[in-house]
Amino acid sequence: RKFIMDYFFEERENLRFDFYDVDSKSPNLSKHDFLGQMFCTLGEIVGSQGSRLEKSISCGTFFLVVGFFLFVCLFLFLFCVVDCMLSVIFLYYPFQDSVLMQFCANKLDKKDFFGKSDPFLVFHRSNEDGSFTICHKTEVVKNTLNPVWQAFKISVRALCNGDYDRTIKVEVYDWDRDGSHDFIGEFTTSYRELSRGQSQFNVYEVINPKKKGKKKKYVNSGTVSKCILCNPSQPTSLHYMNPYQLNAYGMALRAVGEIIQDYDSDKMFPALGFGARLPPDGRVSHEFALNGNPQNPYCHGIDGVMEAYYRSLKSVQLYGPTNFAPVINHVARYAASVKDGSQYFVLLIVTDGVISDMAQTKESIVNASKLPMSIIIVGVGPAEFDAMEELDGDVVRISSRGRFAERDIVQFVPFRDYIDRSGNHVLSMARLAKDVLAEIPEQFLSYMRVRGIKPSPAPPPYTPPIHVLQTQI
């Protein structure tokens, strides 16, 4: 007989079917002969071809048929994208004389009349007499209030004279062609603070003392951040390969992937990385196959994606900047070739939140909003996610060059909001998946409605095969 169940796309609904040979009218199952069990998820049934799922049990084959018409012709392709280069990088080698650092900034003051700002950083080492000496200048990043500067190497002696607690002053300037650079603000830190790795201590408010003295409501002139060690072997890295538990990237990939993979027919997922130097020549790529095979980037199931991700961490060198547009355009090329509603694409991006190509990413999303695809962005780590919130478009519809997105296709959530305080990672992953996938069904339906694509007719009722028993007398 048919029965009705509540269905939630964004949740993993596990099912168990027990089979008994009924010997009497007793409701006590122990009075009947147990034949076997079959396990599956409701998503597997809904996502199966023809809405018919076949699985083996201990003594035969069991068929499940579901009358769910919405997804009867829908195959969800999950593109797992891992942001391998994180916004601000700092490598500390205790027994070496130099360190590799990279910084980024967010919402710096606008200084140019016809543009934004052309910011650069100046690092000063403090001296015994209280004066400061310039020890490093970064390159200029043109026309942006959210710059990401290139990584640089500096000796510990030049930075702080070997004194880990000595004050380091960092000034932020807007570059001008005539050399009269505009002062944006400054902050102070120390080598000991910088070596703490990813933490709230390495997000610095840029303060302009003159503006602070004049404006009562002055808060800051932006922030400069150092978020993460880029060495996956270091415990402070978000990519740390802990042998006993998943890192933040792994938890996000598995939380979303385990649910959405039920809707893919062959369970083969393209998995891409961006922001890394690739062997053997060290070229920087923002669109490379995690499995190392650019001709066939597909991985079998979410387990295959996880394996490719961890393997890639051992072979590539994490490197900036962080560009989203190439991987969005990659998926869009696939989606653009499907116009009959038979396929719908979901792009999952796991990132620490820093983005170097905001304008290009906005344009890519606006273009993709016309295609059968959705974008899920999961933010990991403690960084500010203002740029990701802007891409989400829940408050203000995202636009580029005067064109607005046709529909909302981006869903962003910060993973830290779903971490269980007791350390229960399974619960954390379930909470994340529920919220991050909640908008996918409506995004899918909005695309189909606008295009006038109707659901395929429900499959005919399943008729079990008739076995004729022949006996010879």
PDB file of N, CA, C and O in Angstrom, residues 318-375:
ATOM      1  N   LEU A 318      49.577  26.687  -1.876  1.00  0.00           N
ATOM      2  CA  LEU A 318      48.488  27.651  -1.750  1.00  0.00           C
ATOM      3  C   LEU A 318      49.001  29.050  -2.037  1.00  0.00           C
ATOM      4  O   LEU A 318      50.039  29.467  -1.531  1.00  0.00           O
ATOM      5  N   TYR A 319      48.252  29.786  -2.838  1.00  0.00           N
ATOM      6  CA  TYR A 319      48.762  31.060  -3.326  1.00  0.00           C
ATOM      7  C   TYR A 319      47.614  31.970  -3.751  1.00  0.00           C
ATOM      8  O   TYR A 319      46.579  31.494  -4.204  1.00  0.00           O
ATOM      9  N   GLY A 320      47.808  33.280  -3.585  1.00  0.00           N
ATOM     10  CA  GLY A 320      46.794  34.248  -3.953  1.00  0.00           C
ATOM     11  C   GLY A 320      47.022  34.820  -5.333  1.00  0.00           C
ATOM     12  O   GLY A 320      48.009  34.502  -5.985  1.00  0.00           O
ATOM     13  N   PRO A 321      46.127  35.688  -5.798  1.00  0.00           N
ATOM     14  CA  PRO A 321      44.912  36.153  -5.122  1.00  0.00           C
ATOM     15  C   PRO A 321      43.787  35.140  -5.194  1.00  0.00           C
ATOM     16  O   PRO A 321      43.969  34.040  -5.710  1.00  0.00           O
ATOM     17  N   THR A 322      42.621  35.507  -4.643  1.00  0.00           N
ATOM     18  CA  THR A 322      41.477  34.613  -4.592  1.00  0.00           C
ATOM     19  C   THR A 322      40.411  35.102  -5.565  1.00  0.00           C
ATOM     20  O   THR A 322      39.741  36.091  -5.306  1.00  0.00           O
ATOM     21  N   ASN A 323      40.245  34.403  -6.679  1.00  0.00           N
ATOM     22  CA  ASN A 323      39.291  34.794  -7.718  1.00  0.00           C
ATOM     23  C   ASN A 323      38.156  33.781  -7.821  1.00  0.00           C
ATOM     24  O   ASN A 323      38.411  32.586  -7.973  1.00  0.00           O
ATOM     25  N   PHE A 324      36.922  34.265  -7.741  1.00  0.00           N
ATOM     26  CA  PHE A 324      35.748  33.403  -7.836  1.00  0.00           C
ATOM     27  C   PHE A 324      35.244  33.242  -9.271  1.00  0.00           C
ATOM     28  O   PHE A 324      34.687  32.213  -9.633  1.00  0.00           O
ATOM     29  N   ALA A 325      35.399  34.293 -10.078  1.00  0.00           N
ATOM     30  CA  ALA A 325      34.764  34.329 -11.398  1.00  0.00           C
ATOM     31  C   ALA A 325      35.118  33.131 -12.273  1.00  0.00           C
ATOM     32  O   ALA A 325      34.229  32.581 -12.949  1.00  0.00           O
ATOM     33  N   PRO A 326      36.379  32.666 -12.323  1.00  0.00           N
ATOM     34  CA  PRO A 326      36.690  31.544 -13.227  1.00  0.00           C
ATOM     35  C   PRO A 326      35.874  30.290 -12.954  1.00  0.00           C
ATOM     36  O   PRO A 326      35.402  29.640 -13.895  1.00  0.00           O
ATOM     37  N   VAL A 327      35.670  29.915 -11.681  1.00  0.00           N
ATOM     38  CA  VAL A 327      34.929  28.679 -11.404  1.00  0.00           C
ATOM     39  C   VAL A 327      33.429  28.878 -11.643  1.00  0.00           C
ATOM     40  O   VAL A 327      32.734  27.947 -12.059  1.00  0.00           O
ATOM     41  N   ILE A 328      32.915  30.090 -11.404  1.00  0.00           N
ATOM     42  CA  ILE A 328      31.504  30.351 -11.707  1.00  0.00           C
ATOM     43  C   ILE A 328      31.272  30.259 -13.206  1.00  0.00           C
ATOM     44  O   ILE A 328      30.296  29.645 -13.665  1.00  0.00           O
ATOM     45  N   ASN A 329      32.184  30.838 -13.977  1.00  0.00           N
ATOM     46  CA  ASN A 329      32.061  30.763 -15.435  1.00  0.00           C
ATOM     47  C   ASN A 329      32.214  29.332 -15.935  1.00  0.00           C
ATOM     48  O   ASN A 329      31.597  28.941 -16.931  1.00  0.00           O
ATOM     49  N   HIS A 330      33.031  28.541 -15.245  1.00  0.00           N
ATOM     50  CA  HIS A 330      33.223  27.132 -15.609  1.00  0.00           C
ATOM     51  C   HIS A 330      31.890  26.376 -15.553  1.00  0.00           C
ATOM     52  O   HIS A 330      31.506  25.674 -16.490  1.00  0.00           O
ATOM     53  N   VAL A 331      31.177  26.541 -14.439  1.00  0.00           N
ATOM     54  CA  VAL A 331      29.889  25.860 -14.280  1.00  0.00           C
ATOM     55  C   VAL A 331      28.854  26.448 -15.237  1.00  0.00           C
ATOM     56  O   VAL A 331      28.019  25.725 -15.790  1.00  0.00           O
ATOM     57  N   ALA A 332      28.906  27.765 -15.432  1.00  0.00           N
ATOM     58  CA  ALA A 332      27.940  28.423 -16.320  1.00  0.00           C
ATOM     59  C   ALA A 332      28.028  27.888 -17.743  1.00  0.00           C
ATOM     60  O   ALA A 332      27.011  27.797 -18.446  1.00  0.00           O
ATOM     61  N   ARG A 333      29.222  27.522 -18.179  1.00  0.00           N
ATOM     62  CA  ARG A 333      29.372  26.979 -19.534  1.00  0.00           C
ATOM     63  C   ARG A 333      28.611  25.658 -19.664  1.00  0.00           C
ATOM     64  O   ARG A 333      28.016  25.378 -20.715  1.00  0.00           O
ATOM     65  N   TYR A 334      28.645  24.834 -18.622  1.00  0.00           N
ATOM     66  CA  TYR A 334      27.867  23.597 -18.645  1.00  0.00           C
ATOM     67  C   TYR A 334      26.373  23.906 -18.636  1.00  0.00           C
ATOM     68  O   TYR A 334      25.591  23.330 -19.393  1.00  0.00           O
ATOM     69  N   ALA A 335      25.955  24.815 -17.736  1.00  0.00           N
ATOM     70  CA  ALA A 335      24.532  25.115 -17.582  1.00  0.00           C
ATOM     71  C   ALA A 335      23.945  25.741 -18.837  1.00  0.00           C
ATOM     72  O   ALA A 335      22.770  25.520 -19.163  1.00  0.00           O
ATOM     73  N   ALA A 336      24.738  26.524 -19.556  1.00  0.00           N
ATOM     74  CA  ALA A 336      24.238  27.205 -20.752  1.00  0.00           C
ATOM     75  C   ALA A 336      23.862  26.231 -21.861  1.00  0.00           C
ATOM     76  O   ALA A 336      23.091  26.574 -22.758  1.00  0.00           O
ATOM     77  N   SER A 337      24.403  25.015 -21.801  1.00  0.00           N
ATOM     78  CA  SER A 337      24.118  24.035 -22.853  1.00  0.00           C
ATOM     79  C   SER A 337      22.837  23.246 -22.596  1.00  0.00           C
ATOM     80  O   SER A 337      22.421  22.450 -23.435  1.00  0.00           O
ATOM     81  N   VAL A 338      22.201  23.465 -21.443  1.00  0.00           N
ATOM     82  CA  VAL A 338      20.975  22.735 -21.088  1.00  0.00           C
ATOM     83  C   VAL A 338      19.821  23.729 -21.008  1.00  0.00           C
ATOM     84  O   VAL A 338      19.814  24.601 -20.137  1.00  0.00           O
ATOM     85  N   LYS A 339      18.847  23.609 -21.895  1.00  0.00           N
ATOM     86  CA  LYS A 339      17.749  24.574 -21.945  1.00  0.00           C
ATOM     87  C   LYS A 339      16.370  23.927 -21.820  1.00  0.00           C
ATOM     88  O   LYS A 339      15.363  24.626 -21.854  1.00  0.00           O
ATOM     89  N   ASP A 340      16.325  22.601 -21.669  1.00  0.00           N
ATOM     90  CA  ASP A 340      15.023  21.927 -21.632  1.00  0.00           C
ATOM     91  C   ASP A 340      14.571  21.574 -20.212  1.00  0.00           C
ATOM     92  O   ASP A 340      13.555  20.920 -20.026  1.00  0.00           O
ATOM     93  N   GLY A 341      15.339  22.011 -19.200  1.00  0.00           N
ATOM     94  CA  GLY A 341      14.939  21.733 -17.824  1.00  0.00           C
ATOM     95  C   GLY A 341      15.290  20.345 -17.342  1.00  0.00           C
ATOM     96  O   GLY A 341      14.908  19.967 -16.228  1.00  0.00           O
ATOM     97  N   SER A 342      16.020  19.578 -18.123  1.00  0.00           N
ATOM     98  CA  SER A 342      16.349  18.209 -17.730  1.00  0.00           C
ATOM     99  C   SER A 342      17.481  18.147 -16.715  1.00  0.00           C
ATOM    100  O   SER A 342      17.666  17.137 -16.048  1.00  0.00           O
ATOM    101  N   GLN A 343      18.258  19.231 -16.608  1.00  0.00           N
ATOM    102  CA  GLN A 343      19.363  19.264 -15.654  1.00  0.00           C
ATOM    103  C   GLN A 343      19.391  20.609 -14.943  1.00  0.00           C
ATOM    104  O   GLN A 343      19.052  21.643 -15.538  1.00  0.00           O
ATOM    105  N   TYR A 344      19.824  20.584 -13.701  1.00  0.00           N
ATOM    106  CA  TYR A 344      19.991  21.806 -12.920  1.00  0.00           C
ATOM    107  C   TYR A 344      21.311  21.682 -12.166  1.00  0.00           C
ATOM    108  O   TYR A 344      21.612  20.618 -11.609  1.00  0.00           O
ATOM    109  N   PHE A 345      22.103  22.741 -12.148  1.00  0.00           N
ATOM    110  CA  PHE A 345      23.465  22.680 -11.632  1.00  0.00           C
ATOM    111  C   PHE A 345      23.581  23.440 -10.316  1.00  0.00           C
ATOM    112  O   PHE A 345      23.047  24.544 -10.166  1.00  0.00           O
ATOM    113  N   VAL A 346      24.297  22.855  -9.368  1.00  0.00           N
ATOM    114  CA  VAL A 346      24.545  23.492  -8.075  1.00  0.00           C
ATOM    115  C   VAL A 346      26.047  23.614  -7.877  1.00  0.00           C
ATOM    116  O   VAL A 346      26.772  22.611  -7.916  1.00  0.00           O
ATOM    117  N   LEU A 347      26.530  24.823  -7.692  1.00  0.00           N
ATOM    118  CA  LEU A 347      27.951  25.091  -7.454  1.00  0.00           C
ATOM    119  C   LEU A 347      28.148  25.367  -5.969  1.00  0.00           C
ATOM    120  O   LEU A 347      27.553  26.284  -5.411  1.00  0.00           O
ATOM    121  N   LEU A 348      28.961  24.570  -5.317  1.00  0.00           N
ATOM    122  CA  LEU A 348      29.297  24.758  -3.907  1.00  0.00           C
ATOM    123  C   LEU A 348      30.694  25.343  -3.806  1.00  0.00           C
ATOM    124  O   LEU A 348      31.666  24.740  -4.268  1.00  0.00           O
ATOM    125  N   ILE A 349      30.807  26.531  -3.209  1.00  0.00           N
ATOM    126  CA  ILE A 349      32.102  27.178  -2.992  1.00  0.00           C
ATOM    127  C   ILE A 349      32.361  27.243  -1.495  1.00  0.00           C
ATOM    128  O   ILE A 349      31.537  27.776  -0.746  1.00  0.00           O
ATOM    129  N   VAL A 350      33.484  26.707  -1.064  1.00  0.00           N
ATOM    130  CA  VAL A 350      33.893  26.792   0.342  1.00  0.00           C
ATOM    131  C   VAL A 350      35.076  27.741   0.407  1.00  0.00           C
ATOM    132  O   VAL A 350      36.092  27.519  -0.251  1.00  0.00           O
ATOM    133  N   THR A 351      34.971  28.800   1.191  1.00  0.00           N
ATOM    134  CA  THR A 351      35.969  29.866   1.166  1.00  0.00           C
ATOM    135  C   THR A 351      36.100  30.520   2.528  1.00  0.00           C
ATOM    136  O   THR A 351      35.204  30.429   3.364  1.00  0.00           O
ATOM    137  N   ASP A 352      37.218  31.200   2.741  1.00  0.00           N
ATOM    138  CA  ASP A 352      37.407  31.960   3.973  1.00  0.00           C
ATOM    139  C   ASP A 352      36.831  33.365   3.855  1.00  0.00           C
ATOM    140  O   ASP A 352      36.849  34.119   4.817  1.00  0.00           O
ATOM    141  N   GLY A 353      36.341  33.740   2.701  1.00  0.00           N
ATOM    142  CA  GLY A 353      35.611  34.997   2.570  1.00  0.00           C
ATOM    143  C   GLY A 353      36.306  36.098   1.821  1.00  0.00           C
ATOM    144  O   GLY A 353      35.671  37.050   1.390  1.00  0.00           O
ATOM    145  N   VAL A 354      37.627  36.021   1.648  1.00  0.00           N
ATOM    146  CA  VAL A 354      38.330  37.068   0.931  1.00  0.00           C
ATOM    147  C   VAL A 354      38.195  36.831  -0.570  1.00  0.00           C
ATOM    148  O   VAL A 354      38.302  35.709  -1.042  1.00  0.00           O
ATOM    149  N   ILE A 355      37.949  37.888  -1.311  1.00  0.00           N
ATOM    150  CA  ILE A 355      37.759  37.784  -2.756  1.00  0.00           C
ATOM    151  C   ILE A 355      38.513  38.912  -3.436  1.00  0.00           C
ATOM    152  O   ILE A 355      38.465  40.065  -2.996  1.00  0.00           O
ATOM    153  N   SER A 356      39.237  38.586  -4.503  1.00  0.00           N
ATOM    154  CA  SER A 356      40.081  39.567  -5.184  1.00  0.00           C
ATOM    155  C   SER A 356      39.467  40.104  -6.455  1.00  0.00           C
ATOM    156  O   SER A 356      39.966  41.086  -7.007  1.00  0.00           O
ATOM    157  N   ASP A 357      38.423  39.452  -6.953  1.00  0.00           N
ATOM    158  CA  ASP A 357      37.822  39.874  -8.231  1.00  0.00           C
ATOM    159  C   ASP A 357      36.327  40.129  -8.063  1.00  0.00           C
ATOM    160  O   ASP A 357      35.506  39.546  -8.761  1.00  0.00           O
ATOM    161  N   MET A 358      35.994  41.015  -7.157  1.00  0.00           N
ATOM    162  CA  MET A 358      34.594  41.254  -6.815  1.00  0.00           C
ATOM    163  C   MET A 358      33.782  41.698  -8.034  1.00  0.00           C
ATOM    164  O   MET A 358      32.678  41.196  -8.268  1.00  0.00           O
ATOM    165  N   ALA A 359      34.299  42.624  -8.809  1.00  0.00           N
ATOM    166  CA  ALA A 359      33.549  43.132  -9.967  1.00  0.00           C
ATOM    167  C   ALA A 359      33.288  42.027 -10.980  1.00  0.00           C
ATOM    168  O   ALA A 359      32.174  41.873 -11.490  1.00  0.00           O
ATOM    169  N   GLN A 360      34.315  41.224 -11.267  1.00  0.00           N
ATOM    170  CA  GLN A 360      34.158  40.130 -12.231  1.00  0.00           C
ATOM    171  C   GLN A 360      33.199  39.058 -11.702  1.00  0.00           C
ATOM    172  O   GLN A 360      32.424  38.469 -12.463  1.00  0.00           O
ATOM    173  N   THR A 361      33.259  38.802 -10.396  1.00  0.00           N
ATOM    174  CA  THR A 361      32.368  37.802  -9.792  1.00  0.00           C
ATOM    175  C   THR A 361      30.914  38.252  -9.874  1.00  0.00           C
ATOM    176  O   THR A 361      30.017  37.460 -10.178  1.00  0.00           O
ATOM    177  N   LYS A 362      30.657  39.521  -9.605  1.00  0.00           N
ATOM    178  CA  LYS A 362      29.293  40.048  -9.721  1.00  0.00           C
ATOM    179  C   LYS A 362      28.761  39.876 -11.141  1.00  0.00           C
ATOM    180  O   LYS A 362      27.612  39.468 -11.339  1.00  0.00           O
ATOM    181  N   GLU A 363      29.602  40.190 -12.114  1.00  0.00           N
ATOM    182  CA  GLU A 363      29.174  40.055 -13.504  1.00  0.00           C
ATOM    183  C   GLU A 363      28.882  38.591 -13.841  1.00  0.00           C
ATOM    184  O   GLU A 363      27.905  38.285 -14.527  1.00  0.00           O
ATOM    185  N   SER A 364      29.720  37.677 -13.324  1.00  0.00           N
ATOM    186  CA  SER A 364      29.503  36.246 -13.576  1.00  0.00           C
ATOM    187  C   SER A 364      28.192  35.772 -12.975  1.00  0.00           C
ATOM    188  O   SER A 364      27.461  34.979 -13.579  1.00  0.00           O
ATOM    189  N   ILE A 365      27.866  36.263 -11.768  1.00  0.00           N
ATOM    190  CA  ILE A 365      26.622  35.855 -11.113  1.00  0.00           C
ATOM    191  C   ILE A 365      25.411  36.409 -11.844  1.00  0.00           C
ATOM    192  O   ILE A 365      24.405  35.712 -12.028  1.00  0.00           O
ATOM    193  N   VAL A 366      25.499  37.660 -12.278  1.00  0.00           N
ATOM    194  CA  VAL A 366      24.393  38.256 -13.035  1.00  0.00           C
ATOM    195  C   VAL A 366      24.145  37.459 -14.319  1.00  0.00           C
ATOM    196  O   VAL A 366      22.995  37.161 -14.673  1.00  0.00           O
ATOM    197  N   ASN A 367      25.204  37.081 -15.000  1.00  0.00           N
ATOM    198  CA  ASN A 367      25.056  36.274 -16.215  1.00  0.00           C
ATOM    199  C   ASN A 367      24.490  34.892 -15.899  1.00  0.00           C
ATOM    200  O   ASN A 367      23.651  34.363 -16.633  1.00  0.00           O
ATOM    201  N   ALA A 368      24.942  34.299 -14.799  1.00  0.00           N
ATOM    202  CA  ALA A 368      24.500  32.946 -14.436  1.00  0.00           C
ATOM    203  C   ALA A 368      23.062  32.905 -13.953  1.00  0.00           C
ATOM    204  O   ALA A 368      22.434  31.844 -13.957  1.00  0.00           O
ATOM    205  N   SER A 369      22.518  34.051 -13.537  1.00  0.00           N
ATOM    206  CA  SER A 369      21.155  34.077 -13.010  1.00  0.00           C
ATOM    207  C   SER A 369      20.120  33.713 -14.078  1.00  0.00           C
ATOM    208  O   SER A 369      18.972  33.414 -13.759  1.00  0.00           O
ATOM    209  N   LYS A 370      20.518  33.716 -15.347  1.00  0.00           N
ATOM    210  CA  LYS A 370      19.622  33.330 -16.434  1.00  0.00           C
ATOM    211  C   LYS A 370      19.711  31.841 -16.757  1.00  0.00           C
ATOM    212  O   LYS A 370      18.992  31.351 -17.620  1.00  0.00           O
ATOM    213  N   LEU A 371      20.608  31.159 -16.074  1.00  0.00           N
ATOM    214  CA  LEU A 371      20.890  29.759 -16.397  1.00  0.00           C
ATOM    215  C   LEU A 371      20.344  28.825 -15.320  1.00  0.00           C
ATOM    216  O   LEU A 371      20.060  29.260 -14.201  1.00  0.00           O
ATOM    217  N   PRO A 372      20.206  27.523 -15.622  1.00  0.00           N
ATOM    218  CA  PRO A 372      19.710  26.571 -14.634  1.00  0.00           C
ATOM    219  C   PRO A 372      20.791  26.194 -13.624  1.00  0.00           C
ATOM    220  O   PRO A 372      21.339  25.092 -13.651  1.00  0.00           O
ATOM    221  N   MET A 373      21.114  27.133 -12.730  1.00  0.00           N
ATOM    222  CA  MET A 373      22.148  26.871 -11.735  1.00  0.00           C
ATOM    223  C   MET A 373      21.932  27.704 -10.489  1.00  0.00           C
ATOM    224  O   MET A 373      21.301  28.767 -10.525  1.00  0.00           O
ATOM    225  N   SER A 374      22.441  27.196  -9.374  1.00  0.00           N
ATOM    226  CA  SER A 374      22.447  27.893  -8.097  1.00  0.00           C
ATOM    227  C   SER A 374      23.860  27.849  -7.543  1.00  0.00           C
ATOM    228  O   SER A 374      24.650  26.961  -7.885  1.00  0.00           O
ATOM    229  N   ILE A 375      24.180  28.807  -6.693  1.00  0.00           N
ATOM    230  CA  ILE A 375      25.516  28.892  -6.099  1.00  0.00           C
ATOM    231  C   ILE A 375      25.379  28.896  -4.576  1.00  0.00           C
ATOM    232  O   ILE A 375      24.660  29.727  -4.021  1.00  0.00           O
TER     233      ILE A 375
END
